[in-house]
Structures are given as structure tokens and as C-alpha cells.
Tab-separated table of C-alpha atoms in Angstrom:
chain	number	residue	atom	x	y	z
A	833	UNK	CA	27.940	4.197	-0.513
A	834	UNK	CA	27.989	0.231	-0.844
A	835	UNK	CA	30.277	-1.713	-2.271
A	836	UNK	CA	27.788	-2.658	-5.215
A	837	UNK	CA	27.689	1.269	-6.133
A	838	UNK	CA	31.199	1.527	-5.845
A	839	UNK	CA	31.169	-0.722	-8.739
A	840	UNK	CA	28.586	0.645	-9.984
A	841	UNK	CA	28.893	0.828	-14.237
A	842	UNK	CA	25.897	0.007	-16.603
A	843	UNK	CA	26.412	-3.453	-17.413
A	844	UNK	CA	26.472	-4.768	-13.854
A	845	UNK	CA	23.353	-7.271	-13.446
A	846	UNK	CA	20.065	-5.501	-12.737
A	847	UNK	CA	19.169	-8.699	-11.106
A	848	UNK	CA	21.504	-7.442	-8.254
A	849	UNK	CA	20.581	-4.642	-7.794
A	850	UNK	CA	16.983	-5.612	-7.334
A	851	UNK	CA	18.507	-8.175	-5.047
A	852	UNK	CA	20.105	-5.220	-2.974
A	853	UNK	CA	17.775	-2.395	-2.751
A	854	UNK	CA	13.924	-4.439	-3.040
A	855	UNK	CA	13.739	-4.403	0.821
A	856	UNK	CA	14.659	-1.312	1.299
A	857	UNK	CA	12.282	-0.057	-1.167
A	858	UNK	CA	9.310	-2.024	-0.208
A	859	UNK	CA	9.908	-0.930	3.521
A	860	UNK	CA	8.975	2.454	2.924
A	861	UNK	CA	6.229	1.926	0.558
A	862	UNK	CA	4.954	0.004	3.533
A	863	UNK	CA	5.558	2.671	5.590
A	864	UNK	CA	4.090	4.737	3.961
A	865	UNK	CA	1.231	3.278	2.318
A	866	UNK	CA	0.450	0.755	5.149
A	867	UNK	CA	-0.742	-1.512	2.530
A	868	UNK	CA	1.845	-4.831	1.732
A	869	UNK	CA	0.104	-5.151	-1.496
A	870	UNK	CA	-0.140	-1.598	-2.417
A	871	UNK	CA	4.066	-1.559	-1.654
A	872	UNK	CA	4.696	-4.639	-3.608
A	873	UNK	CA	2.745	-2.940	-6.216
A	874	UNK	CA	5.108	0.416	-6.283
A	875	UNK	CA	8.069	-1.835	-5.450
A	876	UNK	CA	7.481	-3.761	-8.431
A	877	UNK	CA	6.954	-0.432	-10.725
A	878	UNK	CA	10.140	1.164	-9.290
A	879	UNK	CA	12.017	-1.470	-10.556
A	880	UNK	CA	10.161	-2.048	-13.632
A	881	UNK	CA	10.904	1.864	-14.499
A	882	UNK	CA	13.986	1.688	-13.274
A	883	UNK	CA	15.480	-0.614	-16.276
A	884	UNK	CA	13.407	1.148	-18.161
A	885	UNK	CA	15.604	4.056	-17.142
A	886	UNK	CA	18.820	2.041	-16.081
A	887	UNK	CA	20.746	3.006	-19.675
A	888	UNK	CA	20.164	6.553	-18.841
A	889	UNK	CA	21.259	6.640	-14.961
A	890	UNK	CA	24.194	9.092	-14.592
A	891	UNK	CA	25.429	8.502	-11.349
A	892	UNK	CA	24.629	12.339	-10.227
A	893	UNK	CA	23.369	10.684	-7.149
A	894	UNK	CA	23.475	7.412	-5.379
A	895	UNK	CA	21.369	4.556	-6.833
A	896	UNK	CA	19.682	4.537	-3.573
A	897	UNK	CA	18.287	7.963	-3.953
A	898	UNK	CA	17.634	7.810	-7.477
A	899	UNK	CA	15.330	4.630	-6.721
A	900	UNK	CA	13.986	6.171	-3.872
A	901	UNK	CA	12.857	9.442	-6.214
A	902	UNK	CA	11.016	6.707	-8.292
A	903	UNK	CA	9.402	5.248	-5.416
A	904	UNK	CA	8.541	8.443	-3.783
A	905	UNK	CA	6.600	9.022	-7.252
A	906	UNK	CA	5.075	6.210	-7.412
A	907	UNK	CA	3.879	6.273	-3.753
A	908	UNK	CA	2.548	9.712	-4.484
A	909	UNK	CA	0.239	8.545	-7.393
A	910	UNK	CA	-1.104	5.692	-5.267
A	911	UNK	CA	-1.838	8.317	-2.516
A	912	UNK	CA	-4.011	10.412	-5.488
A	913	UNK	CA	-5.511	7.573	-6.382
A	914	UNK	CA	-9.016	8.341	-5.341
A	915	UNK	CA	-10.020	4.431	-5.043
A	916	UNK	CA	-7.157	3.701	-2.680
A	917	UNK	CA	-8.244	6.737	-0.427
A	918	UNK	CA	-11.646	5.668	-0.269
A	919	UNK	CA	-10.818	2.063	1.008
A	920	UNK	CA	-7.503	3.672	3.307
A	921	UNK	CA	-11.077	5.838	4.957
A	922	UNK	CA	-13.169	2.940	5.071
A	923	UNK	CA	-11.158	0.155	6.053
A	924	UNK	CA	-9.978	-1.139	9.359
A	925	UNK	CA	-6.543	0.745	9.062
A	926	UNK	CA	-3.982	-2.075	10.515
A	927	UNK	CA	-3.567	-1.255	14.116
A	928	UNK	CA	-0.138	0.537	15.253
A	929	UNK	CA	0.060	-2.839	17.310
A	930	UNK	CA	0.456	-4.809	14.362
A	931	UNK	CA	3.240	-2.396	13.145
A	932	UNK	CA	4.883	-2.205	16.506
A	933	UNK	CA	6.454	-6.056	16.058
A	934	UNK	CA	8.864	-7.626	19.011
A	935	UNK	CA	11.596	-5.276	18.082
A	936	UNK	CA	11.213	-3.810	21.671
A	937	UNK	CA	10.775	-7.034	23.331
A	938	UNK	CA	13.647	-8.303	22.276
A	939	UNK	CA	15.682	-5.792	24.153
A	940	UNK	CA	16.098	-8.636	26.880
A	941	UNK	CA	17.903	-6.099	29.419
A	942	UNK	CA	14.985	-3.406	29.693
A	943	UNK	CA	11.940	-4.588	32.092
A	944	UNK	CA	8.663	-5.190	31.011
A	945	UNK	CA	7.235	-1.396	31.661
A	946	UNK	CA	10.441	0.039	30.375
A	947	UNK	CA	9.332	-1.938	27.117
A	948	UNK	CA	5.525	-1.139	27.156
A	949	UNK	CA	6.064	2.516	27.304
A	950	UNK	CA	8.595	2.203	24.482
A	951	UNK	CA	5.910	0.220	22.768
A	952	UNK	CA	3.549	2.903	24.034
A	953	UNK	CA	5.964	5.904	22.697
A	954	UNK	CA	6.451	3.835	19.014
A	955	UNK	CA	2.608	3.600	18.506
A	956	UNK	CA	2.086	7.500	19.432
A	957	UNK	CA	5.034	8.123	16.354
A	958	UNK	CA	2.657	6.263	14.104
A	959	UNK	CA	-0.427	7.822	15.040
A	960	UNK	CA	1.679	11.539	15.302
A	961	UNK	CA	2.813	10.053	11.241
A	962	UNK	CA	-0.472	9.548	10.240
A	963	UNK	CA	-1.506	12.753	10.492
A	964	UNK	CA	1.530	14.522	9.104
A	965	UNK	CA	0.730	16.155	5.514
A	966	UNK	CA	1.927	13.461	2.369
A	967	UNK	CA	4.725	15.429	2.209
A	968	UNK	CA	6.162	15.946	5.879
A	969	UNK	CA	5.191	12.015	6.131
A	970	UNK	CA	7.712	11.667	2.987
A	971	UNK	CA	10.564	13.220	3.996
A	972	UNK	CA	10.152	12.036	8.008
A	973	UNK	CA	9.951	8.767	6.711
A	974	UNK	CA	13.080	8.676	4.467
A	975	UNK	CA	14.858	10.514	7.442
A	976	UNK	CA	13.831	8.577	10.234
A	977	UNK	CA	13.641	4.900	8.485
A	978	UNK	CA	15.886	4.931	5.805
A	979	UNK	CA	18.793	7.105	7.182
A	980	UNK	CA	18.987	9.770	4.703
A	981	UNK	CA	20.621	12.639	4.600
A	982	UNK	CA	19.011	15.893	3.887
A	983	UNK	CA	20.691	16.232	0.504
A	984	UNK	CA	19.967	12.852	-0.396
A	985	UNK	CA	16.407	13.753	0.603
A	986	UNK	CA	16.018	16.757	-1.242
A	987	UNK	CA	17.421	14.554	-4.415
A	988	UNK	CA	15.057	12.010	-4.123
A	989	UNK	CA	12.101	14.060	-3.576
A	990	UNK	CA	13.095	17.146	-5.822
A	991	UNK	CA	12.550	19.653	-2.877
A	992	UNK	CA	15.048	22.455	-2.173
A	993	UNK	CA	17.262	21.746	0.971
A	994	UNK	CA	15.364	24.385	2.800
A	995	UNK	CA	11.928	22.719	1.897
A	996	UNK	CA	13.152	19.423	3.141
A	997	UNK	CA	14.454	21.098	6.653
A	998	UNK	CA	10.455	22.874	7.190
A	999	UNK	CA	9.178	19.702	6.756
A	1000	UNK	CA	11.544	17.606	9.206
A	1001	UNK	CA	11.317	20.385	11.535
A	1002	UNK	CA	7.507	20.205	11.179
A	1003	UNK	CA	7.368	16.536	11.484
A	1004	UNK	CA	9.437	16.637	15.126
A	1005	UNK	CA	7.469	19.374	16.162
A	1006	UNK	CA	4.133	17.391	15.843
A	1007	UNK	CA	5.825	14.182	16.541
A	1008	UNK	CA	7.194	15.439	19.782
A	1009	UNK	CA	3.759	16.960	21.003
A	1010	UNK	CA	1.816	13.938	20.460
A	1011	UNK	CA	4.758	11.573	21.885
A	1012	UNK	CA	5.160	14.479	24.921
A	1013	UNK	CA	8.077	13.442	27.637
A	1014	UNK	CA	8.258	10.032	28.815
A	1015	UNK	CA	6.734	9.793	32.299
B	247	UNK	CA	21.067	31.116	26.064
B	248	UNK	CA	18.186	31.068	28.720
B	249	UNK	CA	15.801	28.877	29.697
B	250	UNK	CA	14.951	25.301	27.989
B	251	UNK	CA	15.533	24.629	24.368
B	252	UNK	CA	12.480	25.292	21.943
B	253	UNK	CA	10.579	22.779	19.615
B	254	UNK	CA	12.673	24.032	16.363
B	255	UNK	CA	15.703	23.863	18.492
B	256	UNK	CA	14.941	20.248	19.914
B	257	UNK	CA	13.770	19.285	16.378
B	258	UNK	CA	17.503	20.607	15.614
B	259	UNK	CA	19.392	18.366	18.032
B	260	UNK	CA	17.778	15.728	16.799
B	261	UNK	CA	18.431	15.979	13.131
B	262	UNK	CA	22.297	16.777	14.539
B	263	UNK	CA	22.603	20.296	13.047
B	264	UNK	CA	22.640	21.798	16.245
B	265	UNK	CA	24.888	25.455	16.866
B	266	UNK	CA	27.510	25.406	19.049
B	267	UNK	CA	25.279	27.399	21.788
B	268	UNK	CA	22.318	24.649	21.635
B	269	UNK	CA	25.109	22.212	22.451
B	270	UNK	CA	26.678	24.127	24.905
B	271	UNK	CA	23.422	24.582	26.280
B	272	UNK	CA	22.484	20.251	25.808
B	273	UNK	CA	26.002	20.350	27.819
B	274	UNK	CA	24.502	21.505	30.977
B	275	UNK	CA	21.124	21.442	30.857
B	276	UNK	CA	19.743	17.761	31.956
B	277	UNK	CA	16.482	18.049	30.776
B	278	UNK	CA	17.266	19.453	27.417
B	279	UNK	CA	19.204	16.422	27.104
B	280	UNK	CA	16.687	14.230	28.755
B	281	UNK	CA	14.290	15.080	26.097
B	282	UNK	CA	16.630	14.747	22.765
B	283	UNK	CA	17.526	11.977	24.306
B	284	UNK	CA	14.523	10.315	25.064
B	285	UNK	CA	12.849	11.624	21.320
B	286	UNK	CA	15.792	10.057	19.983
B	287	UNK	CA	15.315	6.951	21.217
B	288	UNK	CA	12.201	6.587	20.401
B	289	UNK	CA	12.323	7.069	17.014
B	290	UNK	CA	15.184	4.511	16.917
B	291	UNK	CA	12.690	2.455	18.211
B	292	UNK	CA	10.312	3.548	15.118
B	293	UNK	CA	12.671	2.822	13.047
B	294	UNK	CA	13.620	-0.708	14.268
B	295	UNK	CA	9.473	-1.589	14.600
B	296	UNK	CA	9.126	-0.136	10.659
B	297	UNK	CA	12.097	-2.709	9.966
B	298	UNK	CA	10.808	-5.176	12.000
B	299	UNK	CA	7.303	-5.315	10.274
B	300	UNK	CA	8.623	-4.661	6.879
B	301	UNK	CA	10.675	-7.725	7.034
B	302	UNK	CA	7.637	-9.680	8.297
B	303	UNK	CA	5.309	-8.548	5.545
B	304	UNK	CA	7.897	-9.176	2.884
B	305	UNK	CA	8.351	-12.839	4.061
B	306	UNK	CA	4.709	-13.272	4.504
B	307	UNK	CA	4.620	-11.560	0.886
B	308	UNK	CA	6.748	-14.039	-0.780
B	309	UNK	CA	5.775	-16.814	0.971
B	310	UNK	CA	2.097	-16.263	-0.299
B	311	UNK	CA	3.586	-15.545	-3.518
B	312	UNK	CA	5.634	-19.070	-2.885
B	313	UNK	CA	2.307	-21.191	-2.491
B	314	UNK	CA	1.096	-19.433	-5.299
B	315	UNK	CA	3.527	-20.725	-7.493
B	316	UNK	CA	3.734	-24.041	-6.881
B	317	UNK	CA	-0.134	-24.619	-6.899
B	318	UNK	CA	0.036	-22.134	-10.639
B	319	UNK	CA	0.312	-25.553	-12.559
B	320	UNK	CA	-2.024	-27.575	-11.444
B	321	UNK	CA	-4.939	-24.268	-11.383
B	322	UNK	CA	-5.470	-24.280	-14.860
B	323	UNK	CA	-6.314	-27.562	-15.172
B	324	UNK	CA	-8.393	-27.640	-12.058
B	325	UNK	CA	-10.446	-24.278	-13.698
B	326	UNK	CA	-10.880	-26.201	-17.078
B	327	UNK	CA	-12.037	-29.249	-15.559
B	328	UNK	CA	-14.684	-26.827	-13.073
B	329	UNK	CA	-15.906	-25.430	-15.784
B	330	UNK	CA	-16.494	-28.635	-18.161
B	331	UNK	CA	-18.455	-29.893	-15.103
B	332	UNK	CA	-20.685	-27.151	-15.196
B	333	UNK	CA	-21.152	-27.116	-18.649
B	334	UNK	CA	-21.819	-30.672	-18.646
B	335	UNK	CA	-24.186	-30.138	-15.841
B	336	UNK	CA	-26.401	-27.205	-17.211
B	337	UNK	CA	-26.218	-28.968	-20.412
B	338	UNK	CA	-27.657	-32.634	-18.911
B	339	UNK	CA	-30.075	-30.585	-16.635
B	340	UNK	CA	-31.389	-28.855	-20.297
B	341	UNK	CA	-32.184	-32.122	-21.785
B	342	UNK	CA	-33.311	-33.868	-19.109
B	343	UNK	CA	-37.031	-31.810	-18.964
B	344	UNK	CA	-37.851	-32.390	-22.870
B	345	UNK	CA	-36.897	-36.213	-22.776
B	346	UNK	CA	-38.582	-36.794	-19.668
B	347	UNK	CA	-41.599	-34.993	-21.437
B	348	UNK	CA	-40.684	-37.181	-24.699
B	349	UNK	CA	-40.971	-40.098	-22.728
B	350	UNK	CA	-44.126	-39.154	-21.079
B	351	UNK	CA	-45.977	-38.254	-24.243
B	352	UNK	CA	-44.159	-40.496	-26.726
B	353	UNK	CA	-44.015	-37.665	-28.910
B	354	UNK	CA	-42.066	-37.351	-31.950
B	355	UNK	CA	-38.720	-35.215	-30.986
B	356	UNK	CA	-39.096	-33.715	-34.717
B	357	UNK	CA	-42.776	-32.899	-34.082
B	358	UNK	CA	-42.426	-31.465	-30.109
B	359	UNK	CA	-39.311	-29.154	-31.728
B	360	UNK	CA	-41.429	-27.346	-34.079
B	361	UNK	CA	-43.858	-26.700	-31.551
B	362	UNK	CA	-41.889	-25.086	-29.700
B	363	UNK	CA	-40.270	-23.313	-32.603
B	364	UNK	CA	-44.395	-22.168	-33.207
B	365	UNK	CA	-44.628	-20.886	-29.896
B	366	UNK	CA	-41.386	-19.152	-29.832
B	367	UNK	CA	-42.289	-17.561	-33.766
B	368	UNK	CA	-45.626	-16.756	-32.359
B	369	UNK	CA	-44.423	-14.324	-29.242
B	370	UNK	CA	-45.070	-10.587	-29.796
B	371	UNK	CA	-41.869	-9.882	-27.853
B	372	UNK	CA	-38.642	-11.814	-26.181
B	373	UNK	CA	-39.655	-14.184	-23.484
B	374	UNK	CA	-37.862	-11.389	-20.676
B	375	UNK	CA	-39.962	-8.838	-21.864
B	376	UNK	CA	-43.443	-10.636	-21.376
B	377	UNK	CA	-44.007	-9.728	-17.634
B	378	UNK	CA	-43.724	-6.370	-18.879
B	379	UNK	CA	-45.796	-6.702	-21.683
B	380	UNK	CA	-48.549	-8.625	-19.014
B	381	UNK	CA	-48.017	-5.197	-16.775
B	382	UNK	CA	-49.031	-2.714	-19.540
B	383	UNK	CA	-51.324	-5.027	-20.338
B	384	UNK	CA	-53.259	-5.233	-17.189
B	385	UNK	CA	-53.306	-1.477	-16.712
B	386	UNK	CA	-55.789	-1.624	-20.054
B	387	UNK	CA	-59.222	-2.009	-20.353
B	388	UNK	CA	-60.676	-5.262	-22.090
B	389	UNK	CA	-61.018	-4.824	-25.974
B	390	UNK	CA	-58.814	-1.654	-25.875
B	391	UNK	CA	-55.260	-2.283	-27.191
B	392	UNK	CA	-52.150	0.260	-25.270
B	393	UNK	CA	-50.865	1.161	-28.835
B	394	UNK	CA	-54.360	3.214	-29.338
B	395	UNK	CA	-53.743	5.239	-26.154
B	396	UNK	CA	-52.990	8.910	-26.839
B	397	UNK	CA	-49.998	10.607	-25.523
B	398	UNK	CA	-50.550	12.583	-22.591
């Protein structure tokens, strides 16, 4: 829990906590959408509903997750969106290149093939992520990139624990046959 | 436990809820480890390359949305001015035909206007539909008019 939560009461500045949790939130609509406009779009409508909402936040879970649960909403309506589908089909879908940025090169120590088959390994979880159901993609996504916990999962996406578990357990399973053992 | 460790119980290992026996079993067993090892990494790696890029995109977002803003003030009045232009344009480029024809004839503006007023009054239908009317007309024999056809 951060230190803004733990102060969390109703009339702290929404401004803040736009401030605090925007990046995180736009991160996995990019992740999951693969579209910066499309997660500026739901990043801006999370927050928008959000202090809509704000008055009647309870606390029963961490601001975090209850964002997240908006966002995970609002990614799931673009995803129906049957314009946004057509043009994710047609389009040149950005290559896992583009997604894999220097974050490997800049482990200085490892040597250059060490890095290309990490590089190699990262674009094979992409393409292993694209073809994991809306769902699995979800709850990999909020496991794997934003650090959740299972509960905080199954808050955020309003499946039962158990749900949450099949569909991690589903994820790895593909994820690990595509990705396979590192040579 | 014998053998390797299974896909569920790899997928397991990673997500750390692992039974004492699967980590007995990680315990001794170096390619079990190998490969939670190896999976784990690279989805650190995912994770750090999802970070990486959403940072990237976010700074190229509000950079974009940066220029945008500072060139917001002056757009209007660039758009307004564009479009007075054109107006002007299509407006000069209207008149210019009837008072180079005024000049050429040294007609009487009042008298070439209600020609034209005639000619418009006298049209059976709107300019646009003419070729049209000129089509049906064509497919008509001299002398007959295409309101006297019968229906088939």
C-alpha cells in the first residue's frame, strides 16, 4: 500500500491521485490494447469515472485495484468494439520489436547473444500474449506487469480466486510452450 | 515425487504457490530449477520491456499533446483566415466570368441578370438533373414524348 493510500480519506486532491496512478494505468491499457491512443483514451475514462465515483469509494480494496477494475472495463468495451477489431485485423500490428525497447540492452554485464536471446525470449511472450483469450491476456497482464496479487486480481476483474488461478495457469502453460527452454 | 515437474506445476513455481514437495523437488532437481528459473526471468524481462515502452509512448504522448497546445492558439485564427481566403477566392473566381462577359458585350448588368433568371425559370428540371433528362431523352423517338410511354 503507498503512502498516498495510507492517507487515503475523500477529500485528498484527485489531482494526486491522477498524478500517482495515470502511468500505471495507461501501461496496461497499452499492454493490452497495443494502441497509445486507444490507452490514453481508457486512461482518460478511468479517471473521468473514477471522480465520478470517487464520493462513493469505500476503501474495500486498494485504490489501485479499484482503478484497475475500471480500466479492465473499459479495456474490455474497446476490445468489443467491432471498429477497433476491424482496424487491430487490418493494420500493421506494431512489431514486438518496437515493444521490446533497450530495457535488455541496458543490462551492460550480459554479452550481446545473452541479450538477443533475451530479446528473442521477450518477443516470443508477446506473440505467446497475443494469442491468449481477452481474459487469460487480462489477468497475465495484471500479474506479470503490474505485480498483483491474485486477490487483488480477482477484485479488480470480479473473477473468483479459482477463476483467476485457471487463467494464470493457462497463460504459463501457453507462454512456456511458445517461449520453450532457452538453448 | 518422480520425474520432472509438469506445466501446472512449473506454472505453480512461478506464481510462488508452490507445495512443499514441488520445492523439495526445485531443491534437487537442476533442471526443474533451470526452467522456473529461466521462465522467470524472462518474464521479468517482459515486464521491464512493457515498462520500458509504456514510458516511451507516454512521453511521446504528452509531448505530442505538448506541441499541440502551444500551436491551439494560433489554429483558430490560422483556420478562419484559410477559410476567408477561399471564400474570397470562389467568390472573385464567380464574378470574374459575368464581368468579363459584361465587358465584352457592354451589356446592361440589369438586362444580362434577367436573362439568366429566363433561362433558369425556363428549365423543366434542376440544372444536375439535365444529363439525365438528355439520357431518357435520347432513348425516345423524335416527336414522341417519355411521359406517353406505357408501363411495362
Amino acid at each position: 500500500m503507498s503512502a498516498f493510500e495510507d492517507s487515503f480519506d475523500h477529500t485528498l486532491d484527485f489531482e494526486r491521485m491522477v498524478e500517482l496512478y495515470r502511468p500505471r494505468i495507461f501501461r496496461f491499457a497499452l499492454a493490452s490494447l497495443a494502441d497509445r491512443d486507444a490507452a490514453e483514451t481508457v486512461s482518460q475514462d478511468c479517471f473521468l469515472r473514477a471522480h465520478g465515483a470517487y464520493a462513493s469509494f469505500r476503501g474495500d480494496c486498494s485504490l489501485q485495484t479499484w482503478l484497475m477494475g475500471i480500466a479492465v472495463n473499459l479495456i474490455r468495451d474497446q476490445l468489443r468494439n467491432r471498429r477497433l477489431q476491424f482496424w487491430n485485423k487490418t493494420r500493421n500490428a506494431p512489431l514486438p520489436a518496437d515493444r521490446v525497447l533497450l530495457n535488455c540492452s541496458r543490462q551492460a554485464n550480459d554479452s550481446p547473444e545473452s541479450l538477443a536471446l533475451l530479446k528473442q525470449q521477450v518477443e516470443a511472450v508477446w506473440a505467446a500474449a497475443e494469442f491468449l483469450s481477452a481474459r487469460q491476456k487480462t489477468v497475465f497482464l495484471l500479474r506479470f506487469v503490474e505485480d498483483m496479487d491474485i486477490l487483488e486480481i480477482a477484485a479488480a476483474t470480479g473473477m473468483k480466486e479459482g477463476t483467476v488461478k485457471k487463467h494464470l495457469f493457462r497463460a504459463l502453460q501457453a507462454l512456456r510452450l511458445r517461449v520453450g527452454p532457452k538453448q | 515425487m518422480n520425474g520432472h515437474l509438469d506445466a501446472d506445476r512449473i506454472a505453480r513455481c512461478i506464481l510462488g504457490e508452490a507445495s512443499a514437495a514441488e520445492r523439495a523437488h526445485l531443491a534437487r532437481c537442476a533442471a526443474c530449477r533451470l526452467e522456473v528459473e529461466e521462465l522467470g526471468q524472462t518474464l521479468r524481462a517482459f515486464r521491464g520491456s512493457v515498462r520500458d515502452w509504456s514510458r516511451s509512448e507516454l512521453v511521446a504522448y504528452e509531448s505530442g499533446a505538448e506541441l499541440a497546445g502551444r500551436s491551439a492558439p494560433g489554429t483558430p485564427c490560422c483556420i478562419a483566415v484559410t477559410l476567408l481566403l477561399c471564400l474570397m477566392g470562389i467568390r472573385i473566381s464567380l464574378q470574374q466570368p459575368s464581368d468579363r462577359q459584361l465587358a465584352r458585350d457592354g451589356a446592361d448588368p440589369d438586362s444580362v441578370l434577367l436573362e439568366r433568371v429566363r433561362a433558369d425559370v425556363a428549365r423543366r428540371v434542376p440544372g444536375g438533373m439535365e444529363p439525365l433528362l438528355n439520357l431518357v431523352a435520347s432513348g425516345v423517338s423524335p416527336g414522341e414524348d417519355a411521359q406517353d410511354q406505357p408501363l411495362p
